Amino acid sequence: MAPIKTAAEAVSRIVYLCCDVVLSVQPALGVDSDFSTHLHSYSAARLPGLVAKEGPEVIAVRHNVDPLLSAFQPLRAGKLVSATTSSSILLPSIPHLYKLAQYPIVLHVSLHPSSSPDFSEITAIRQSGFVFLQSETLQESQDLALSAHALAIKSGKGVIHFFDPANSKEDRPIEAENQELITEILDSDSVRALQFGRDETSSLYVDDGRRATVTEAASAATEDGRSKSEFTKEATPQLTAEKPSNEEDSSVGSSVRESSVDSGPTISSKTSVESSITRPVTSDDIYDHVSGIWARIAKATGRVYQPFEYTGPADAESALFIFGSTGLFVDELAEAKSTDNFAKCGLITARLYRPWIGARLAQSIPTSVKRVAVLEQIRRKTTKWGPVLLDVVTSLRAGPSTTGSPLIVGHQLGYIEPATVRQALRGIFQNLTSSTPIQNLEVGSHESLRQFPDQYDLVQPKVENAYMKILHQVFGDRLHIANRLDASNAGISATVAATPEYGFGSLLARKEHRKRFIAEVRDAAAANDFTTDTIQVWLSKWALSAEDSQKANIIAPDVVSRLSNDGSGLASTLLESKSLFFNESQWLIGSDAWAYDMGNSGVHHVIASGANVNMLIIDSQPWSERAASDEARRKKDIGLYAMNFGNAYVASVAVYSSYTQVLEAMIEADQFDGPSVVVAYLPYHTEDDSPLTVLQETKKAVDLGYWPLYRWNPNKEENGEPNFSLDSERIKQELEEFLRRDNHLTQLMNRQPKFAANLSESYGTELRALQKRKAKDAYNTMLESLYGAPMTILFASDNGNAESLAKRLGNRGKARGLKTLVMAMDDYPLDDLPTEENVVLLSSTAGQGEFPQNGRAFWDALKDTTELDLSQVNYTVFALGDSHYWPRKEDKIYYNKPGKDLDARISFLGGKRLVDVGLGDDQDPDSYQTGYAEWEPKLWQALGVDKVEGLPEEPPPITNEDIKIQSNFLRGTITEGLEDPSTGAISASDQQLTKFHGTYMQDDRDLRDERKAQGLEPAYSFMIRCRLDGGVATPSQWLQMDSISSSYGNETMKLTTRQTFQFHGVVKSKLKSAMRGINKALMTTIAACGDVNRNIMLSPLPTKSAFHHDVHQVAARISDHLLPATTAYHEIWLKDSDSPDEKHTKIAGDAIVDKEPLYGPTYLPRKFKITIAIPPHNDTDVYAHDVGLIAIKTARGDHLDGFNVLVGGGMGVTHNNKKTYPRTGSMLGYFAASQIHLVCEKIMLVQRDHGDRKNRKHARLKYTIDDMGVDVFRSKVEELLGSKFEAPKPFEFKSNVDTFGWQKDEFGMNHFLMFIENGRVEDTADFPMRTGLREIAKVHKGDFRLTPNQHLCLSGVPDGDLDMIKGMLKKYKLDNLQFSALRLSSSACVAFPTCGLAMAESERYLPKLITKLEGCLEENGLRQDSIVMRMTGCPNGCARPWLAEVAFVGKAYGAYNMYLGGGYHGQRLNKLYRSSIAEEEILDIMKPLLKRYALERQDGERFGDFVIRIGVIKPTKEGKTFHEDVAEEESDGE
C-alpha cells in the first residue's frame, strides 16, 4: 500500500474505516475539499470498511447549507457518523453543536485559511460540550483520528479532532494504518451496541434533554473504576446525587466552568451499592477513556500521547505554550544556539484541549520552569485576555501573590514569515524575561492575517446561470442584484456581502437614498440654477413619475441627456447619482438554506417589512434525494410561508419545466408593489451537472407534485380575478390545504406536522402496498371457487413478450384445472411468496442484463432479503433474451441474466425447482418460442396435468390486421377512450388506431420509476405529428403551431426528419383541442403515422423557387391522392358534438365516405413513405424510402419534366435479427410528372396486395421487392399502370446535408437556412429560439420551409425586409452558424424520454458527444469538413442512421452499436464496426480515425469513402449483405 503523504489523507482513511456515514463538507458539490478527494476515491473503488463492511455512505454536503444538520438522522438511526470539514462551518453551526455533542459523532476539522490558520474558531466553540483533540504532525493526525473515533464510541460524546494541515506538509510520508490495531481499539461490542441503538427524537430546534451518560453498578465496577458507557436520556434526579470530585484529577477554577464535558460526580472504585446508577459522562471519564486508548496505541506502536505534551530540557526555566501552528517554532528551538535567549526552552502543546484537565498540565511541566509564554494564534479577539491564557493561568494558579508558581505572559500570535521566526522568538523571550513583561504582546503581523482571503472563493454554480440570464434578459440595465457576488463593498467581506440578509439591508438603504434623491430633484426643479430653461420642466415631469417604474424609465434617458448638456454645477451634482433616475428592478438571490429555520431567515424579514423587494430563492435539492432526506430537518415550504402573510406576490417556477412561466412570474413580481418571492427549482447533484440531469430531476418533481408550478397575486382579488394560478398538473398536499382550508386536513396537519414532501412519500408507499394487497386478495377470492392446485405466475416484461407468455400460460393452466394468478412482479406483495405452493416466473432481459421496469422493485427486494423462507415453495423460471445481443465473450453473462438470477436466488432461499430454468433465445429459428416450446410441457408434467384431455382450442392472438379490420375504418373505441377520465391512457387496440390519426400514446420514461413508487400510473401523454406536404408552412401556421405547443404540449416543437411539426407531452384531456387547433391552421394530422402513405418529403431548394413550386404542387397532388378516405378523423376530432349536421366539414382531401377505395378495410401491411429529391441535393435521403422520386428538369432546365422512380428503400431493423436489414431503393425507371401520382398509387397497391401481413418485421415494401425481385415487381406495377417505365434519366447528387446561410433565388428573394440542433425548437436561458421565431413569424411575409435534416429555412424575404429580419435573427441568436461542420451535418431522433421504443439516449446525448469530438476536429484541421453523423435510440431508424458516414444506434442505456462507411450523398449503407460500446470507447475509436482522415485522405475524399479505402470497414453493396463482413463478428454465444 502506498505511503500516506498528507494529514487529510491519513484522516480520510481512518474515517472511511471507522464509520457508517461520512459527511464530506465541500466548497461545492463539484469541488473537492482536502478530504473529499480521498473519500470519494475509496467509495468509487468500493473499498470495504471495518465498521461498514461494504464501505460507509459518503455524502457530499455544501459548506454553506448548514451541513451538520445532515448528521442527526443517521445518528438517531444508530449509525456511526463522522464529518470531514474545514473550520469555516464551526461558528455557523454553534446552535447544533450543543446537541450533537451528546452523540458519538466525530468532526475532523482542517483549520483554515491554510496560510495562517485561525484557532479562534476552535476556542469560540470550546464550551459546546464536545471533546477536542489536537494533532500537529502527520503521524499524530493518523493516531488521534483513530483516538477520536474510539473515544466517541466509548464515551458516547461528540469529538472534534482539529489540525493545521500546513503544519505537517513537510513531514515524511508514513505507513498506512494498522487495521488490526483499529479493530482492537474500536471495540466491536461497543460498535454493535451503538448501531443497534435508536433514538425517536424528531426535533432539531429545541433541546430534547439527551445526555451521554454512564451506567454503573457495584457488580459491574472494575478494579480501576472503569464503567460501561451507553446512551440514555438524562438520568432522573435520584440517580444523579452529587458527590465532590477529586480535585487533583479535575479541572480547577474557571477551567472547570469552561470544561466542555459535563462536570458531574465521579463514582469511586470503592463504591459498593446494590443498584446501578446512571450519570452524565464527566471529565474524569473522558480522561480515563482516552488514556486507555493511548495506552493501547503505545503498546502496539511505541508512540506515547498525553493530554499535554512537553518537549525540551528537563531543567528548563522557560517554556512556550503554543495554541497554534508549532512547526516553525519546533525547528528553530531544536537548532537554537547556546547564546540564544530561547536556548534550553521547553515547548508545551495540548493534545486534549477539552476537557481541560488542569492538574495534568501542572504535572507535565518540569518544576524548574519559572516562566511560561502563552502564544495564541487567534484572529478574532473578543476579550481582553485570551481563552487559552486564562486556562493556563487558572491551571497553574499563577499570580503576583502566588509563591512558587511560574510567571505566565500571554502573546497574540500573528503571521510569521519563516525567515523571521528566530527574530520573533527573541522578541517573545525578551518580553518574557523583562522585569515588567507586556501582556497580550502581538507577535508577527496581524494585518497580514486580515488580508488572507476567505477559505473558499464564492462562485455561483454554473447550473444556476439559467435564472441569472433570464433576469438579465427581462430587465436589462434596470436589474439590480443587491447581493451579487462581484459587488464591491468597502470594509465588508465578500462572504457577508453575498448573503441575502446583507443584501436586504443594502436595498433598504438604497431605497432611502433614492427617496432623498427624489426630494433633491424636486428642489432642483424649483431652483433657477440651470443654464437651460427646459431642464426644470423635465425634472418636474420625472419627479411626478419617479415611483412609476414604466414612466420613470421612459423619461429618465431624456432627463440624463439634458442634464449632461446643461453644464451647470447643479446638473453635475445630480448626474453623480444618475442611476437613481431609473426605477430599478431590485432582487435578492437566496438558496434553499433559508427553508430550514424560516422565522430567523431573510425571507421572514423581507416579507414582514412589506418592502417592495423581489426575492429569487433557488432550491437545488433533487427529487431523488428528497426521499432520503432527514425528516426532522424538514425543509419548510417558502412559498406557502409567504402566502400565509397575505401581502406578498409568490411564484413557484422551474426553468427546465416551463420557461414561459418563469418569464411571467419574474415580470409579475417586478410589477407587484410589495415583497415578491419567486421560488425557483433547479435540482442538481453537483454544480457541473448536465442540463439533461437537471431536466430529468425537474420533470420528476413537477410531475409528482413535489414542486408545483403556480403564481399567487393577492392584489388580483380586488379585480375579481382569482389570486392563485396553477401552472402544472399536480399540486402537493399542504398547498392544496392552504387553498381549500379543509378542516379535516388542517387537524391532520396539526396532529402530524410533516410537510407534504414527507407525507407524499409515505402516502405513495402505503398506497402502492395497498394496491398490491387488494389486487391479490381480489384475485384469491375469485379463485376460491375453483378446484385444482394453485399456480402463481409472475412476469417482468418491457416489450410485452414475457407478459403475453405469462397470460397465455395462465389460460392454459386454467384449462388444465389449475387455479392461476397472473401478475407483474412489482405488483405482487413479496411477503406472500412463502405462502405460495407453485410459482412460475417469466422475465425478459432489459439493457445490460437488467430486469424490466415492472420487475426491478421485486428483484431488489428479493435479492436483499434474508428473512424469506421458501422451503415450501415449488418454482420454475423461464427467461427471454438474445444470446448475441452482447457480442463479446466477456459480456455473455448478460444473456438471460434476470431469469438466471431469479432461479439462483429463489433456490438459495430454499425454493424447490419444478423444472430447470428455461432459456428463450431470439437467435433460435422461432425466437424465444423455440426454448419455450421445450420448457412448457415439462412444467405441466411436473405439476401432474400433462395428460389432461379435451383441452379447448386456443384463439389466435389478436394482430394489427385484426385491429384494423374490426376498427370500422379507424374508429375503434377512440371516442370512448378519450372520454374516460379514470386514466390518462387509451386501450391497446386504440393505441394502434390513433397512429393513423397522427398521434402516438407515450409515457415519460424519466418518470416511470418515481410514479410507480408513488402508486401512480405512468405519465401518459400523446405525441402529435402534423401532415405538412413538402415541409412548407405559412407564418400564420407557424404561429398556430407555436401556440399549440404552449397551450397543449410541453412548450417545445420538434422539427422532424419527416419534415413536419411534432408535439410532445399532450395529455389526453387536451388531445382533441390540440387536433382542432391544428385544423384551424388549415393543417391536419391524418395519415402522419400508421399503415398508410405518410407525409410527402421534398427538398427545400431555396435557390430555385419556381422549380420548387412546381415540385411542391406534385407533392401535394400525390399526398391528396393517397389520403385515406374514412370520415373517422372528422367524427372523432373535428365534429362539434352539439351540431346535428357535421357532413359539411371537410378535412384534407375531397371525399367523406365510409370506404377506402385505395386502402380497403385493412389498409397497408406497414407504413409507406414517399420522398422527392431535387438533384444535386439528396437532402431528403431519397434512397431510404418506400418510394423515392428524383426530380428531372426539362431540357431547358427551367421546369419539371418528370421523375426517376426508386422503390424499396427502408430503414427499420431489429438488433441481432439478420432477417431484418436496411435497404436502399432500387431504380424502376422514369415517368412523366403528370402521371407520377398514379405511379405512386400503383406501387402502393402492389404492396397492399403482396406485402407480408403475418410478420410485421417482414412487412415493409423492401422485403416484398426482395422476395419478389425488382423485375417482377416492376412488371406488376406496369400492369396496373397500363404503361411501362422509361429508362432512368441522368442525374447527380453531391450532398445530403443542408446548405446553411443566406441565399438568393432567381426572383431576387432572400432565403436563410438556420441551424436548429436536432430540430428541437424551445426557449432556454441561453437561447430564446422559440421566442425569436415567434416574433419573426409575426412580421415575415414569405414562408417557413422545414428541412428533412431537422433545420429551418426562412424563405421569401424581400430586400426591403432584409435588414429587419437580419436584425431579429441576430437579436435572438438565430443567425449563429459558427458551428463545426460535423455538428451542422448531424441528426438525431427523439428517443428518451418519450419514445417507447428507445433503448438509449439520442437527441439529448448526440450534442454532448459532438462537443467531446470537436477538440479533435480543431487539432486536425477538420472543423469545416462535413461528416454525416447520426444517432438513434433504437434500430428502427427514424433519423436514417444506416446511410450516415458515422452512426450510433442505441442498444442499451449508454451503449451503442457503431456503424461506418455510409455514402456522403446518401447512396450507400454503412456497416457495423463495433457493438455495444459506451462513450469512452467511442472517443477512443473516433479520435484516431479523424486524425488519420486528416493526414491520409485524398483530394475530395469523404469520410465514409475513406474508411472503406483504408480497410477499416467493407462497403455494403445492398441491404441483403448488410450483416455480412462486419468489422466485429459476433461470437457464438457460448
Coordinates of C-alpha atoms in Angstrom, one line a residue, residues 1042-1368:
D1042 CA -46.2 27.7 -31.5
S1043 CA -49.4 28.4 -29.7
I1044 CA -50.4 24.8 -29.6
S1045 CA -47.0 23.8 -28.1
S1046 CA -47.6 26.2 -25.3
S1047 CA -51.3 25.6 -24.7
Y1048 CA -51.4 21.9 -25.1
G1049 CA -47.8 20.5 -25.3
N1050 CA -44.6 20.8 -23.3
E1051 CA -43.7 24.2 -24.7
T1052 CA -41.4 22.8 -27.4
M1053 CA -41.8 21.9 -31.0
K1054 CA -39.9 19.2 -32.8
L1055 CA -39.0 19.6 -36.5
T1056 CA -38.8 16.0 -37.5
T1057 CA -36.8 14.0 -40.0
R1058 CA -40.2 13.6 -41.8
Q1059 CA -40.1 17.3 -42.5
T1060 CA -43.0 18.3 -40.3
F1061 CA -44.1 19.5 -36.9
Q1062 CA -44.3 17.2 -33.9
F1063 CA -45.6 18.0 -30.4
H1064 CA -44.9 16.1 -27.3
G1065 CA -46.4 16.0 -23.8
V1066 CA -50.1 16.5 -24.9
V1067 CA -52.2 14.9 -22.2
K1068 CA -55.4 13.1 -23.1
S1069 CA -57.7 15.8 -21.9
K1070 CA -56.1 18.3 -24.3
L1071 CA -55.7 16.0 -27.2
K1072 CA -58.9 16.9 -29.0
S1073 CA -58.3 20.6 -28.5
A1074 CA -54.8 20.3 -29.9
M1075 CA -56.1 18.5 -33.0
R1076 CA -58.7 21.2 -33.6
G1077 CA -56.1 23.9 -33.2
I1078 CA -54.1 22.2 -35.9
N1079 CA -57.1 22.0 -38.2
K1080 CA -57.8 25.7 -37.6
A1081 CA -54.4 26.4 -39.2
L1082 CA -55.6 24.6 -42.3
M1083 CA -53.3 21.7 -41.5
T1084 CA -54.1 18.1 -40.5
T1085 CA -52.5 15.1 -38.8
I1086 CA -54.4 12.3 -40.6
A1087 CA -52.1 9.6 -42.0
A1088 CA -49.0 11.3 -40.5
C1089 CA -48.4 7.8 -38.9
G1090 CA -49.9 4.3 -39.3
D1091 CA -50.1 1.8 -42.1
V1092 CA -50.8 4.3 -44.8
N1093 CA -48.9 6.7 -47.0
R1094 CA -47.4 9.3 -44.8
N1095 CA -46.1 12.9 -45.1
I1096 CA -44.5 13.6 -48.6
M1097 CA -41.0 15.0 -48.2
L1098 CA -39.4 17.5 -50.6
S1099 CA -36.0 19.3 -50.9
P1100 CA -36.4 22.9 -49.6
L1101 CA -34.4 24.2 -52.7
P1102 CA -34.2 27.9 -51.7
T1103 CA -32.2 28.9 -54.8
K1104 CA -34.8 27.7 -57.3
S1105 CA -38.1 28.9 -56.1
A1106 CA -40.0 28.4 -59.4
F1107 CA -38.8 24.8 -59.7
H1108 CA -39.5 24.2 -56.0
H1109 CA -43.1 25.5 -56.6
D1110 CA -43.6 23.0 -59.5
V1111 CA -42.4 20.0 -57.5
H1112 CA -44.3 21.1 -54.4
Q1113 CA -47.5 21.0 -56.4
V1114 CA -46.8 17.5 -57.4
A1115 CA -46.0 16.5 -53.8
A1116 CA -49.4 18.0 -52.8
R1117 CA -51.2 16.1 -55.6
I1118 CA -49.6 12.8 -54.5
S1119 CA -50.5 13.4 -50.9
D1120 CA -54.1 14.3 -51.6
H1121 CA -54.5 11.4 -54.0
L1122 CA -53.2 8.8 -51.4
L1123 CA -55.0 10.2 -48.4
P1124 CA -57.3 7.8 -46.5
A1125 CA -61.0 8.4 -47.3
T1126 CA -62.5 7.5 -43.9
T1127 CA -64.6 10.1 -42.1
A1128 CA -63.5 8.7 -38.7
Y1129 CA -60.9 11.5 -38.3
H1130 CA -63.6 14.2 -38.8
E1131 CA -66.0 12.5 -36.4
I1132 CA -63.6 11.9 -33.6
W1133 CA -61.5 15.1 -33.7
L1134 CA -63.4 17.9 -35.5
K1135 CA -67.1 17.3 -35.2
D1136 CA -69.0 19.6 -32.9
S1137 CA -70.9 17.2 -30.7
D1138 CA -73.8 19.8 -30.4
S1139 CA -74.1 20.2 -34.2
P1140 CA -76.8 18.0 -35.8
D1141 CA -75.1 18.2 -39.2
E1142 CA -71.4 17.7 -39.5
K1143 CA -71.3 16.4 -43.1
H1144 CA -70.2 19.8 -44.5
T1145 CA -66.9 19.9 -42.5
K1146 CA -64.1 18.7 -44.7
I1147 CA -60.6 17.6 -43.9
A1148 CA -57.7 17.4 -46.3
G1149 CA -58.8 15.6 -49.4
D1150 CA -62.2 15.5 -51.0
A1151 CA -64.3 12.5 -50.2
I1152 CA -66.0 12.0 -46.9
V1153 CA -67.2 8.4 -47.2
D1154 CA -67.0 5.3 -45.1
K1155 CA -65.0 3.3 -47.5
E1156 CA -61.4 3.1 -48.6
P1157 CA -61.2 2.8 -52.4
L1158 CA -57.4 2.6 -52.3
Y1159 CA -56.6 1.0 -49.0
G1160 CA -59.5 -1.3 -48.2
P1161 CA -60.5 -2.1 -44.7
T1162 CA -57.1 -3.4 -43.7
Y1163 CA -55.1 -0.5 -45.2
L1164 CA -51.4 -1.4 -45.9
P1165 CA -49.3 -4.1 -44.3
R1166 CA -46.9 -1.5 -42.9
K1167 CA -46.1 2.2 -43.1
F1168 CA -45.5 3.7 -46.6
K1169 CA -43.2 6.7 -47.2
I1170 CA -42.6 8.8 -50.2
T1171 CA -39.9 11.4 -50.7
I1172 CA -38.8 13.7 -53.5
A1173 CA -35.2 14.8 -54.1
I1174 CA -34.1 17.6 -56.4
P1175 CA -30.5 17.0 -57.7
P1176 CA -27.8 17.8 -56.9
H1177 CA -29.3 17.8 -53.3
N1178 CA -30.2 14.5 -51.7
D1179 CA -31.2 16.2 -48.5
T1180 CA -34.4 14.0 -48.3
D1181 CA -32.4 10.7 -48.4
V1182 CA -34.3 9.6 -51.4
Y1183 CA -32.8 6.1 -51.3
A1184 CA -34.2 5.5 -47.8
H1185 CA -37.9 5.4 -48.5
D1186 CA -40.5 3.1 -50.0
V1187 CA -40.8 5.4 -53.0
G1188 CA -38.1 7.8 -53.9
L1189 CA -38.7 10.3 -56.6
I1190 CA -35.8 12.1 -58.2
A1191 CA -37.0 15.3 -60.0
I1192 CA -35.7 15.7 -63.5
K1193 CA -35.8 19.0 -65.3
T1194 CA -36.8 19.7 -68.9
A1195 CA -34.0 20.0 -71.5
R1196 CA -34.1 23.8 -71.0
G1197 CA -33.6 23.3 -67.2
D1198 CA -36.3 25.6 -66.0
H1199 CA -39.3 23.4 -65.4
L1200 CA -40.2 20.0 -64.1
D1201 CA -40.3 17.2 -66.6
G1202 CA -40.7 14.0 -64.6
F1203 CA -39.2 11.7 -62.1
N1204 CA -36.8 8.8 -61.8
V1205 CA -38.6 6.3 -59.6
L1206 CA -36.8 4.4 -56.8
V1207 CA -38.6 1.7 -54.8
G1208 CA -37.9 -0.5 -51.8
G1209 CA -35.9 1.7 -49.5
G1210 CA -36.4 1.3 -45.8
M1211 CA -34.5 1.8 -42.5
G1212 CA -36.2 -0.4 -39.8
V1213 CA -34.0 -3.2 -38.3
T1214 CA -34.2 -5.4 -35.3
H1215 CA -30.9 -5.8 -33.4
N1216 CA -29.3 -9.2 -34.0
N1217 CA -32.1 -10.3 -36.2
K1218 CA -30.3 -10.8 -39.5
K1219 CA -33.6 -11.4 -41.3
T1220 CA -34.2 -7.7 -40.9
Y1221 CA -32.0 -5.1 -42.6
P1222 CA -32.0 -1.6 -44.1
R1223 CA -32.2 -1.3 -47.8
T1224 CA -31.6 1.4 -50.4
G1225 CA -34.1 1.9 -53.1
S1226 CA -34.0 0.1 -56.5
M1227 CA -34.4 2.0 -59.7
L1228 CA -37.7 1.2 -61.6
G1229 CA -37.2 3.9 -64.3
Y1230 CA -38.5 7.3 -65.4
F1231 CA -42.1 8.6 -65.6
A1232 CA -43.7 11.9 -66.5
A1233 CA -44.7 14.3 -63.8
S1234 CA -48.3 14.4 -64.9
Q1235 CA -48.8 10.7 -64.1
I1236 CA -46.5 10.3 -61.1
H1237 CA -49.3 10.3 -58.6
L1238 CA -50.8 7.3 -60.4
V1239 CA -47.3 5.6 -60.4
C1240 CA -47.2 6.0 -56.6
E1241 CA -50.7 4.7 -56.3
K1242 CA -49.9 1.5 -58.3
I1243 CA -46.7 0.9 -56.3
M1244 CA -48.7 1.2 -53.1
L1245 CA -51.4 -1.2 -54.4
V1246 CA -48.9 -3.9 -55.3
Q1247 CA -47.5 -3.6 -51.8
R1248 CA -51.1 -3.6 -50.4
D1249 CA -51.8 -6.9 -52.1
H1250 CA -48.5 -8.7 -51.9
G1251 CA -46.9 -7.4 -48.7
D1252 CA -46.5 -9.8 -45.7
R1253 CA -49.4 -9.3 -43.3
K1254 CA -48.4 -12.1 -41.0
N1255 CA -45.0 -10.9 -39.9
R1256 CA -44.8 -7.2 -39.3
K1257 CA -41.0 -7.4 -39.2
H1258 CA -41.1 -8.6 -42.8
A1259 CA -44.0 -6.4 -44.0
R1260 CA -42.2 -3.3 -45.5
L1261 CA -42.0 -2.9 -49.2
K1262 CA -38.3 -3.6 -49.2
Y1263 CA -38.9 -7.2 -48.2
T1264 CA -41.7 -7.5 -50.8
I1265 CA -39.3 -6.4 -53.5
D1266 CA -36.5 -8.7 -52.4
D1267 CA -38.9 -11.6 -52.1
M1268 CA -40.5 -10.9 -55.5
G1269 CA -37.5 -9.5 -57.4
V1270 CA -37.2 -6.0 -58.8
D1271 CA -38.1 -7.0 -62.3
V1272 CA -41.2 -8.9 -61.3
F1273 CA -42.3 -6.0 -59.0
R1274 CA -41.8 -3.6 -61.9
S1275 CA -43.9 -5.7 -64.2
K1276 CA -46.8 -5.8 -61.7
V1277 CA -46.7 -2.0 -61.3
E1278 CA -46.6 -1.6 -65.1
E1279 CA -49.5 -4.0 -65.5
L1280 CA -51.7 -1.8 -63.2
L1281 CA -50.5 1.4 -64.9
G1282 CA -51.1 0.1 -68.4
S1283 CA -47.7 1.6 -69.5
K1284 CA -44.0 1.0 -68.9
F1285 CA -41.3 2.9 -67.2
E1286 CA -38.8 4.7 -69.4
A1287 CA -35.1 4.3 -68.9
P1288 CA -33.9 6.5 -66.0
K1289 CA -32.7 10.0 -66.9
P1290 CA -29.1 11.0 -65.8
F1291 CA -28.7 12.9 -62.5
E1292 CA -26.0 13.6 -60.0
F1293 CA -26.1 14.0 -56.2
K1294 CA -23.4 16.0 -54.4
S1295 CA -24.6 16.1 -50.8
N1296 CA -27.4 15.1 -48.5
V1297 CA -26.8 17.8 -45.9
D1298 CA -28.4 21.3 -45.7
T1299 CA -26.7 24.4 -47.1
F1300 CA -26.8 27.0 -44.4
G1301 CA -26.9 30.8 -44.5
W1302 CA -28.3 33.4 -46.8
Q1303 CA -29.1 32.5 -50.5
K1304 CA -30.9 34.3 -53.3
D1305 CA -33.3 32.8 -55.7
E1306 CA -33.9 33.6 -59.4
F1307 CA -36.6 36.2 -58.4
G1308 CA -34.2 38.1 -56.1
M1309 CA -35.9 36.9 -52.9
N1310 CA -33.7 36.0 -49.9
H1311 CA -33.7 32.8 -48.0
F1312 CA -31.9 32.0 -44.8
L1313 CA -31.4 28.4 -43.7
M1314 CA -30.7 28.3 -40.0
F1315 CA -29.3 25.5 -37.8
I1316 CA -31.7 24.0 -35.3
E1317 CA -29.9 21.2 -33.5
N1318 CA -31.8 18.0 -33.8
G1319 CA -34.9 20.0 -34.7
R1320 CA -35.8 21.0 -31.1
V1321 CA -37.5 24.5 -31.0
E1322 CA -37.5 25.7 -27.5
D1323 CA -36.6 28.6 -25.3
T1324 CA -33.7 28.3 -22.8
A1325 CA -32.0 30.9 -20.7
D1326 CA -29.1 30.9 -23.1
F1327 CA -31.0 30.8 -26.4
P1328 CA -34.6 32.1 -26.7
M1329 CA -35.1 30.4 -30.0
R1330 CA -38.8 29.8 -29.9
T1331 CA -39.5 33.4 -28.9
G1332 CA -37.3 34.6 -31.7
L1333 CA -39.0 32.5 -34.3
R1334 CA -42.4 33.6 -33.0
E1335 CA -41.5 37.3 -33.3
I1336 CA -40.2 36.7 -36.8
A1337 CA -43.3 34.9 -37.9
K1338 CA -45.3 38.0 -36.9
V1339 CA -43.6 40.1 -39.5
H1340 CA -42.4 37.6 -42.1
K1341 CA -44.1 37.8 -45.5
G1342 CA -42.7 34.6 -47.0
D1343 CA -42.9 31.0 -45.7
F1344 CA -41.1 28.6 -43.4
R1345 CA -39.6 25.5 -45.0
L1346 CA -38.8 22.7 -42.7
T1347 CA -35.9 20.6 -43.9
P1348 CA -35.6 16.7 -43.7
N1349 CA -32.4 17.2 -41.7
Q1350 CA -34.5 19.0 -39.0
H1351 CA -33.4 22.5 -39.8
L1352 CA -35.4 25.6 -40.9
C1353 CA -35.4 27.8 -44.0
L1354 CA -36.8 31.3 -43.7
S1355 CA -37.9 31.7 -47.3
G1356 CA -39.1 34.6 -49.5
V1357 CA -37.6 37.6 -47.7
P1358 CA -37.7 40.7 -49.9
D1359 CA -34.8 43.0 -50.0
G1360 CA -36.8 45.7 -48.2
D1361 CA -37.3 43.5 -45.2
L1362 CA -33.8 42.0 -45.2
D1363 CA -32.2 44.4 -42.6
M1364 CA -35.2 44.0 -40.3
I1365 CA -35.1 40.2 -40.5
K1366 CA -31.3 40.1 -40.1
G1367 CA -31.6 42.3 -37.0
M1368 CA -34.2 40.0 -35.5

